[in-house]
Structures are given as structure tokens and as C-alpha cells.
Coordinates of C-alpha atoms and ligand atoms in Angstrom, one line a residue:
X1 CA -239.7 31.3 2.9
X2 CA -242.8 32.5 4.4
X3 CA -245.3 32.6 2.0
X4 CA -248.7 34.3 2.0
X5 CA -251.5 32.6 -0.3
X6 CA -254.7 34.7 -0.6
X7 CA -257.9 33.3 -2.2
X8 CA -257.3 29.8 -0.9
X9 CA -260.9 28.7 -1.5
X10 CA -260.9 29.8 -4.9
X11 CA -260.2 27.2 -7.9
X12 CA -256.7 28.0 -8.2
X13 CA -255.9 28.9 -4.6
X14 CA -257.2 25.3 -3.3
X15 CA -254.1 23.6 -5.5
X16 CA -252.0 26.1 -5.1
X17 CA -252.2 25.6 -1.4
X18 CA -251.0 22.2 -2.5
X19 CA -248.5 22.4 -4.5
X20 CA -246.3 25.6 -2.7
X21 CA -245.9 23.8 0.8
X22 CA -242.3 22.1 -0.1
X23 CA -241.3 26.3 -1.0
X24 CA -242.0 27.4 2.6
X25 CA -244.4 28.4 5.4
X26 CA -247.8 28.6 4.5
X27 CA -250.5 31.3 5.7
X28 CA -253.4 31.2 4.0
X29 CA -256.5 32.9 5.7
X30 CA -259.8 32.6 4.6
X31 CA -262.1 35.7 4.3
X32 CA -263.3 35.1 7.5
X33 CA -260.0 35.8 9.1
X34 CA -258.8 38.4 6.2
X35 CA -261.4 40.3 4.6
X36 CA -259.8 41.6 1.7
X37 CA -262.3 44.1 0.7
X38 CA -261.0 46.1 4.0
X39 CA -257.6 47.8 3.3
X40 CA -256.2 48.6 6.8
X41 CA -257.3 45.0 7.9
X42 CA -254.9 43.4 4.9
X43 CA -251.9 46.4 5.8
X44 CA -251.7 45.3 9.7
X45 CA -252.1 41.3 7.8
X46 CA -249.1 42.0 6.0
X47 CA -247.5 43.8 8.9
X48 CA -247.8 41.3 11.2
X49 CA -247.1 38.1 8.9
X50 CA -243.8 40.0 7.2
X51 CA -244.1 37.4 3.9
X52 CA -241.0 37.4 1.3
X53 CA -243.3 35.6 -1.0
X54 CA -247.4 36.7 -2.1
X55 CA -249.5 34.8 -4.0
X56 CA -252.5 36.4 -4.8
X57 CA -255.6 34.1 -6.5
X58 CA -258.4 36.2 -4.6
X59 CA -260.3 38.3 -7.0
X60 CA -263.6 39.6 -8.3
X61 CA -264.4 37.2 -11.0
X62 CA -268.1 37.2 -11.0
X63 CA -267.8 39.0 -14.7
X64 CA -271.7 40.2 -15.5
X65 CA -272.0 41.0 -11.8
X66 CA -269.0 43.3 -12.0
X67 CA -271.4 45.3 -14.2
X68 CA -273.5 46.5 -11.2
X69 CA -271.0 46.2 -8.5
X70 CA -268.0 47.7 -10.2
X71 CA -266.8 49.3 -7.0
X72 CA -266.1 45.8 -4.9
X73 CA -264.4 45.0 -8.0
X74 CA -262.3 47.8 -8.6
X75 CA -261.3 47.1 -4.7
X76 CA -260.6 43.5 -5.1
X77 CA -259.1 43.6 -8.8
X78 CA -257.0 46.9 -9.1
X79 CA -256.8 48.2 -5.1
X80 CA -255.5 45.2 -3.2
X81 CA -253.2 44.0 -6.3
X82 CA -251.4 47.7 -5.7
X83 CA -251.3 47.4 -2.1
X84 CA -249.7 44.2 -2.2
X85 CA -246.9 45.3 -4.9
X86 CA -246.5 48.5 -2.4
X87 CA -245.7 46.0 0.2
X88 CA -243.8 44.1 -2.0
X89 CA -241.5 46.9 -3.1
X90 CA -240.8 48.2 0.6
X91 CA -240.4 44.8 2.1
X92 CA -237.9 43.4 -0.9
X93 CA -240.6 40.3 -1.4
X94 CA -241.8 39.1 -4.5
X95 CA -245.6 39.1 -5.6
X96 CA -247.4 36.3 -7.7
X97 CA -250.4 37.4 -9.3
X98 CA -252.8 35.9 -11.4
X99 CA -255.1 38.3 -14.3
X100 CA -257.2 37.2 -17.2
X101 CA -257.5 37.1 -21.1
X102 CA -260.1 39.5 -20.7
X103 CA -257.7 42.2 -20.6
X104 CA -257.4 41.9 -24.4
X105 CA -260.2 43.9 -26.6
X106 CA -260.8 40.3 -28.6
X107 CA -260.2 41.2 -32.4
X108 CA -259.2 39.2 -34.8
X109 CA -257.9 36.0 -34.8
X110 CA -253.8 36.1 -34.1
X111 CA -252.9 34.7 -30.8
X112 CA -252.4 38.2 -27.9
X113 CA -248.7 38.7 -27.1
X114 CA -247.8 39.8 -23.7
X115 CA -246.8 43.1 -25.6
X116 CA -249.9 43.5 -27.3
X117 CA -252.2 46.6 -26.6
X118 CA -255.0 45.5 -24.0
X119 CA -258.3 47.0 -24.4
X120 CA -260.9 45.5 -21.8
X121 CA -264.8 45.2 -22.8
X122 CA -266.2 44.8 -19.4
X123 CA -265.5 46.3 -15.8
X124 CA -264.3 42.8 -14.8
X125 CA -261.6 43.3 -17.6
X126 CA -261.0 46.6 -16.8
X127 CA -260.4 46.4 -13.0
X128 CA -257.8 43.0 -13.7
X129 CA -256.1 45.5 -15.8
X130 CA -256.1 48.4 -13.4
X131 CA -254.5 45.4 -10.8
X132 CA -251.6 44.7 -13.8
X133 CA -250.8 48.1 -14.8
X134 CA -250.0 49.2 -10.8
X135 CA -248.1 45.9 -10.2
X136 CA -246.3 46.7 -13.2
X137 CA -245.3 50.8 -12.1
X138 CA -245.0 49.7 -8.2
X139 CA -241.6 48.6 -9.4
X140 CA -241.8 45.8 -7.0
X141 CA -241.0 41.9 -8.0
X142 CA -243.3 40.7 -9.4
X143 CA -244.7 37.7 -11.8
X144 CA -248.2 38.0 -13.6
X145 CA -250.0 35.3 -15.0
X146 CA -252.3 35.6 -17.6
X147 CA -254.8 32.8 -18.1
X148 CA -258.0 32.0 -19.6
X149 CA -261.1 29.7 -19.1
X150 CA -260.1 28.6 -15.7
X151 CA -261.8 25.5 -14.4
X152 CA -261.3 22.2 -12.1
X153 CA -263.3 19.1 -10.0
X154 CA -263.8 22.2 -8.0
X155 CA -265.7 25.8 -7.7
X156 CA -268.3 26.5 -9.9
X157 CA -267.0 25.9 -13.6
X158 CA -268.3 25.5 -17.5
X159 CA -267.3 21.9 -17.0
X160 CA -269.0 21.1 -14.1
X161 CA -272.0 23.2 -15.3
X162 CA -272.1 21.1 -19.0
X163 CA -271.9 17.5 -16.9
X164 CA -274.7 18.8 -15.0
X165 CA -277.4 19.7 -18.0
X166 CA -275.9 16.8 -19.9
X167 CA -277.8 14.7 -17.8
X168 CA -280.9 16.2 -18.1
X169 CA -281.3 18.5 -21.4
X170 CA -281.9 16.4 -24.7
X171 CA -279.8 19.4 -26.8
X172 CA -277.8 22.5 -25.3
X173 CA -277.2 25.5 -27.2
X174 CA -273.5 26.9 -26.8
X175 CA -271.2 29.5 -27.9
X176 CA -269.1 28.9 -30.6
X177 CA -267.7 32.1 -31.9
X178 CA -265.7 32.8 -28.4
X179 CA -262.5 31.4 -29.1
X180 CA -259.7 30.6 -26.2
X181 CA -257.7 27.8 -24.2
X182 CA -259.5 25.9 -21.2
X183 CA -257.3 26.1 -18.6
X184 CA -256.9 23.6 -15.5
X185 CA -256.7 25.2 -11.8
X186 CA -253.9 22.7 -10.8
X187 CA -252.3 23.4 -14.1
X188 CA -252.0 26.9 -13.1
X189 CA -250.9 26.1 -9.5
X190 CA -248.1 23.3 -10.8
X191 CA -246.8 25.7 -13.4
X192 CA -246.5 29.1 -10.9
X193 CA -244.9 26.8 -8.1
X194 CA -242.3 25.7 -10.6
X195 CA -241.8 29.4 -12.2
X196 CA -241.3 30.7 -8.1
X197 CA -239.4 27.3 -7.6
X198 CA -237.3 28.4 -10.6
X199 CA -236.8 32.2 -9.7
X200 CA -238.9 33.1 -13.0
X201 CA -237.2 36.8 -14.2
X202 CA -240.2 39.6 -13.0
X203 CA -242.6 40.2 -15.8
X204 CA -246.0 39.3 -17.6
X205 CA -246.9 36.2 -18.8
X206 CA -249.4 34.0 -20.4
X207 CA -250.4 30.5 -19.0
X208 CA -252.9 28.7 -20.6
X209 CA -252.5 25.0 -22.2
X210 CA -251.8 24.8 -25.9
X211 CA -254.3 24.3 -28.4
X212 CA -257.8 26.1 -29.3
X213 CA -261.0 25.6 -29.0
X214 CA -264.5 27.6 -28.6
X215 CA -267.0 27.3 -25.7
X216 CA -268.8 24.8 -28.6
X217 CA -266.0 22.6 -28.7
X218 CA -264.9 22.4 -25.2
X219 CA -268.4 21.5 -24.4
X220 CA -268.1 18.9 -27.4
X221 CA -264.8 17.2 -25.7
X222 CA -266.5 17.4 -22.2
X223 CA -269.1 14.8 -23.5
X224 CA -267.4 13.1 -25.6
X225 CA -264.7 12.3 -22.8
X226 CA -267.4 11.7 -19.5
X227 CA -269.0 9.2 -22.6
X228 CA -266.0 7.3 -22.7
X229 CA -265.7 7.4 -19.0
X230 CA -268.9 5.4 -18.9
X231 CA -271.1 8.4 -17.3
X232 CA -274.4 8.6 -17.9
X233 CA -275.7 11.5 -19.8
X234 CA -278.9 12.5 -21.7
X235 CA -277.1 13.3 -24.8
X236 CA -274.0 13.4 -26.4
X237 CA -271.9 15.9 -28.6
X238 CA -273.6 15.6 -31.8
X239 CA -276.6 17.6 -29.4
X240 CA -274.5 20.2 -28.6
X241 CA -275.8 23.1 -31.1
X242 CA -274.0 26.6 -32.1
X243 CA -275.3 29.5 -31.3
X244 CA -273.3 33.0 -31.3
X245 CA -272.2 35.2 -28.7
X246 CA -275.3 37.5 -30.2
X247 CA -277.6 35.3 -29.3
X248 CA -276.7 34.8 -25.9
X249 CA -276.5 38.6 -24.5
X250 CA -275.0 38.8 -21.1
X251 CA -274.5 42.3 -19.1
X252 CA -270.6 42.1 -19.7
X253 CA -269.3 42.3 -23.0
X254 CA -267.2 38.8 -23.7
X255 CA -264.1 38.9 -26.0
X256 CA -264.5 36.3 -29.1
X257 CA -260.5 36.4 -29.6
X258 CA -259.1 34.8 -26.6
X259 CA -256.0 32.7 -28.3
X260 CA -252.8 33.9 -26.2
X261 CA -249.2 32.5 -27.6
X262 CA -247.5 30.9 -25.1
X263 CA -243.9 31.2 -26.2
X264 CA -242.5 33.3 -23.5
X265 CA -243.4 31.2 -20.1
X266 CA -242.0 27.8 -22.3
X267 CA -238.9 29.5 -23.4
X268 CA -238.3 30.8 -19.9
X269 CA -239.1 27.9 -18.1
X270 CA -238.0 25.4 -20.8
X271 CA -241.1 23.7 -20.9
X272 CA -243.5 22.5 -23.1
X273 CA -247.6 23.3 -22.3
X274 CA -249.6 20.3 -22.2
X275 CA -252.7 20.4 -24.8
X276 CA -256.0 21.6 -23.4
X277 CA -257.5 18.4 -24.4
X278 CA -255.3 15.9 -22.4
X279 CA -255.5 18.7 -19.3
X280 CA -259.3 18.1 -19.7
X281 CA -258.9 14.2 -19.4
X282 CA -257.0 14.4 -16.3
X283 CA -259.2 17.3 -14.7
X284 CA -262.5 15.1 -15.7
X285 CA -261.3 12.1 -14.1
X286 CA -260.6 13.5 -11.0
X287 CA -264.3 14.8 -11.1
X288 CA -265.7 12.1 -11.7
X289 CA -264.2 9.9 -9.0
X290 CA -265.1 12.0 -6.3
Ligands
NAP301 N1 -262.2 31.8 -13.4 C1 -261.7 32.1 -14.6 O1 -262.3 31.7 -15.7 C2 -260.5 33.0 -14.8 C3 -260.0 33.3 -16.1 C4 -258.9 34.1 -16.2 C5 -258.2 34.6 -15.1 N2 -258.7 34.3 -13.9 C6 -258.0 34.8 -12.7 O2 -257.4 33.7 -12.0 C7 -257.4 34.0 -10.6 C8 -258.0 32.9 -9.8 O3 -259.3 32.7 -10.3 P1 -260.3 31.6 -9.6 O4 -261.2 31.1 -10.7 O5 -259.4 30.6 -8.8 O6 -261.2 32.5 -8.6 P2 -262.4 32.0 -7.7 O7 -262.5 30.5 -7.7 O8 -263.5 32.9 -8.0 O9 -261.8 32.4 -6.2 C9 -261.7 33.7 -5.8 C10 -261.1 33.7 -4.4 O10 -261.1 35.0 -3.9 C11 -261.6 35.1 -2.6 N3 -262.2 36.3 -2.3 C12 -263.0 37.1 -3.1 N4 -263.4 38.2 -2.4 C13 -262.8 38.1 -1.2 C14 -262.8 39.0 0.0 N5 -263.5 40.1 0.0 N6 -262.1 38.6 1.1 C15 -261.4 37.4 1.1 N7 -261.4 36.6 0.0 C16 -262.1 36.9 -1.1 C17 -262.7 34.0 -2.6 O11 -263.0 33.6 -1.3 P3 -264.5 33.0 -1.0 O12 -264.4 31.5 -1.3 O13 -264.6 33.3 0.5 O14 -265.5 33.8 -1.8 C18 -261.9 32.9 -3.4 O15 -261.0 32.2 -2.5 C19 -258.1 35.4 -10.4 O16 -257.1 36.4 -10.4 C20 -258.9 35.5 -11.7 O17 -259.2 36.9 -12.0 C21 -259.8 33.5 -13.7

């Protein structure tokens, strides 16, 4: 199989780089060789590299910036996802692609099904939906992953970022009404090699690991684990205070309903999601013994 990976320096690209190279032939070019901003540059890319298999983790995921720059997001949310599933559909390959919780308008407090009507609060949201919607009517093959709260020992991260204050701050002041699943990188990339490994039927679905939690209480488990680790930090989760997503105003819009059932991918994969919490565990350790 000759498979392209785009976004190979991003969080879930780096593992994914990993974890696909028993499936085939890797290309993977960085922006420096493929700037995918530049549409004809990524049509003679395609041309020339014929893949049967694209995996796309390059995106614009700079949410409040996507505010101001909405057009390099539109480009590298909703423009190159189409071009790819045009390829796609032409060329009889398959496309992998990855899109975001953020999709969902974040009412109430039942987990988002697949099925259930998006409604995106920010440009960032809007443009990952743009990118699902023209996958969706390219009629090519195609699987879409939605997942939430991505993070890893690499990239820049809310886990990485709490480790870092926690040594410094006495007290840190965090969301707690934002509600979702904090999701691994290499959880991602081990679950989408398996669903190409296991010719996954086309469609949408969720990936995220089981189990809820807000910003508050990831931030909570963060300390409380790198504690028990034996790393040094300034304070501990009995400092992390609440605050709400009101008193913390941002230029995008942030759902506080992020819960997303997982029952589809399982069922179809027979599989059971770790919990966030043990996902964390593994994902801390590996930061920490860098
Ligand atoms: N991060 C989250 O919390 C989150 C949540 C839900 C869904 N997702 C989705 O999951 C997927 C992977 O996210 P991630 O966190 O792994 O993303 P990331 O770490 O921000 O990586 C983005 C990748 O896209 C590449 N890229 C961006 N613009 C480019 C351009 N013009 N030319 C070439 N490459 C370009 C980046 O390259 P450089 O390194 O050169 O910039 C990087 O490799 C995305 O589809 C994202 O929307 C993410």
C-alpha cells in the first residue's frame, strides 16, 4: 500500500508515522517539501505519489486565531480535506481524516451521536465541518474521526502547559464547566491504524477514551498523577480552583458539552476504549522520562 501521511509533525501525525509503517510505504512530507496551503502544489503531490491510502492529520487548529485568519483556515480545514476526497474518489483510494468535537453546538449534557445535528460556535469549528460535510458528498472512501482534547509528551498541549505552571504558580484558576474526553495522540494513531488494518466500513466516527471530565478535573488528575510520579511541583490539586468559561473569555466561542458516545467505533471494531484516566497515566510517564 502506498500510503500518504500529511501533518507528520503534528501531535497525532508524529505516532501515526509510527504506528502505519507495517500497512505500507510511507510518504510523509513536511511543509517544507508540501505546503498545503498551495492547491496545485498538493494536486501534482498527489499526482506524482499515486497513494491508495491518505491520512490527513494536517489542519488549522490554532482555534482563537482562526478568528482573525479564517481564510488559511477555511484552506487547510474545508479546501484541502475536499481535494483530497476528489482524489480519492477518482483514484479508487481511501481517505483517513481526522475532525473535532467542536463541530457540535455544545448543549446540554447527553453524549453527541455521529447523527446528531452539528452546529459549530467558532470559525475553527466551522471550517472542520466544511472539511466533513465535502468528504462526506465527494462520495469517495473515506473514514472520519471525530476526537476531542487531543494531547501527548509532544506539541504544545493542556497537559504539558499545567506541568509547566504547576511548578511555579501557588493556585491556578481553570475551567470547569467545559465538559469532554482527553484524548491521547498515540491513542488516536493506534486506534485509526487498526480501523485501516481492519478495513473499517466508510463513515463518521467518534474516538475519544471513555469517561468524562472538565478542563478542572483533567487538570486535577494531571497533578495528582505527576505527584505520585515523584515530580516536583509548587502545588497540588486541592489548588486547582473553578472558574467558568465566562470568566475566562477567549475570541472563539468554546462548546461546554463536549461528551461524544463512543458506541459505534467499539461495536465496529469490537473493542473496548480505554478510560481517559489510565490513557493519561501512560501519556504522563512517557513525558516525564524524556
Ligand atoms: N488538538 C486538538 O485538541 C484537537 C481536538 C479535536 C480534533 N483535532 C483534530 O485532530 C487532527 C490532528 O490534530 P493535532 O493536534 O495533531 O494537530 P497539530 O499538532 O496542530 O498538527 C497540525 C499539523 O498540520 C501541519 N500543517 C498545518 N499547516 C500546514 C501547511 N500549510 N502546510 C503543511 N503542513 C501544515 C503542521 O505542520 P507544522 O508542524 O509545520 O506546523 C502539523 O504537522 C486535526 O484534524 C485536528 O483538527 C485536534
Amino acid at each position: 500500500m502506498r500510503i500518504l501521511l500529511l501533518g507528520k509533525t503534528g501531535q497525532v501525525g508524529f505516532e501515526l508515522h509510527r504506528t502505519l509503517s507495517p500497512l505500507g510505504t510511507i510518504t510523509a512530507p513536511g511543509r517544507e517539501q508540501l505546503d498545503l496551503t498551495n492547491e496545485q502544489a498538493v494536486t501534482n503531490y498527489l499526482a506524482q505519489t499515486q497513494p491508495n491510502l491518505i491520512v490527513n492529520t494536517a489542519a488549522y487548529t490554532a482555534v482563537d486565531a482562526a478568528e482573525e485568519n479564517q481564510q488559511a483556515a477555511q484552506r487547510l480545514n474545508a479546501g484541502l480535506p475536499k481535494q483530497l476526497a476528489e482524489y480519492a474518489k477518482a483514484n479508487n483510494a481511501r481517505l483517513v481524516h481526522f475532525s473535532s468535537d467542536y463541530v457540535y453546538p455544545g448543549t446540554g449534557s447527553e453524549p453527541w451521536q455521529e447523527t446528531s445535528p452539528s452546529g459549530p460556535l467558532s470559525v475553527y469549528g466551522q471550517t472542520k465541518l466544511e472539511g466533513d460535510q465535502a468528504i462526506e458528498q465527494s462520495g469517495a472512501d473515506h473514514l472520519i474521526f471525530r476526537t476531542s482534547w487531543v494531547y501527548s509528551a509532544r506539541g504544545n498541549n493542556f497537559m504539558k502547559t499545567m506541568l509547566r505552571l504547576a511548578k511555579s504558580k501557588p493556585e491556578l484558576n481553570i475551567v470547569a464547566d467545559q465538559v469532554g474526553s482527553p484524548t491521547p495522540a498515540r491513542l488516536i494513531a493506534q486506534v485509526t491504524t487498526l480501523a485501516i488494518h481492519s478495513q473499517l466500513k466508510t463513515g463518521l466516527y467518534h474516538l475519544a477514551p471513555r469517561g468524562e471530565t472538565s478542563w478542572h478535573g483533567f487538570a486535577q488528575e494531571i497533578f495528582r498523577q505527576a505527584q505520585q510520579a515523584g515530580e516536583r511541583l509548587a502545588m497540588g490539586p486541592e489548588n486547582a480552583l473553578t472558574i467558568s468559561t465566562s470568566d475566562y473569555p477567549t475570541p472563539a466561542k468554546r462548546p461546554l458539552n463536549s461528551r461524544m458516545a463512543l458506541n459505534k467505533l467499539g461495536r465496529a471494531l469490537n473493542i473496548q476504549l480505554p478510560d481517559w484516566q489510565s490513557q493519561l497515566a501512560l501519556t504522563l510517564n512517557e513525558y516525564l522520562e524524556k
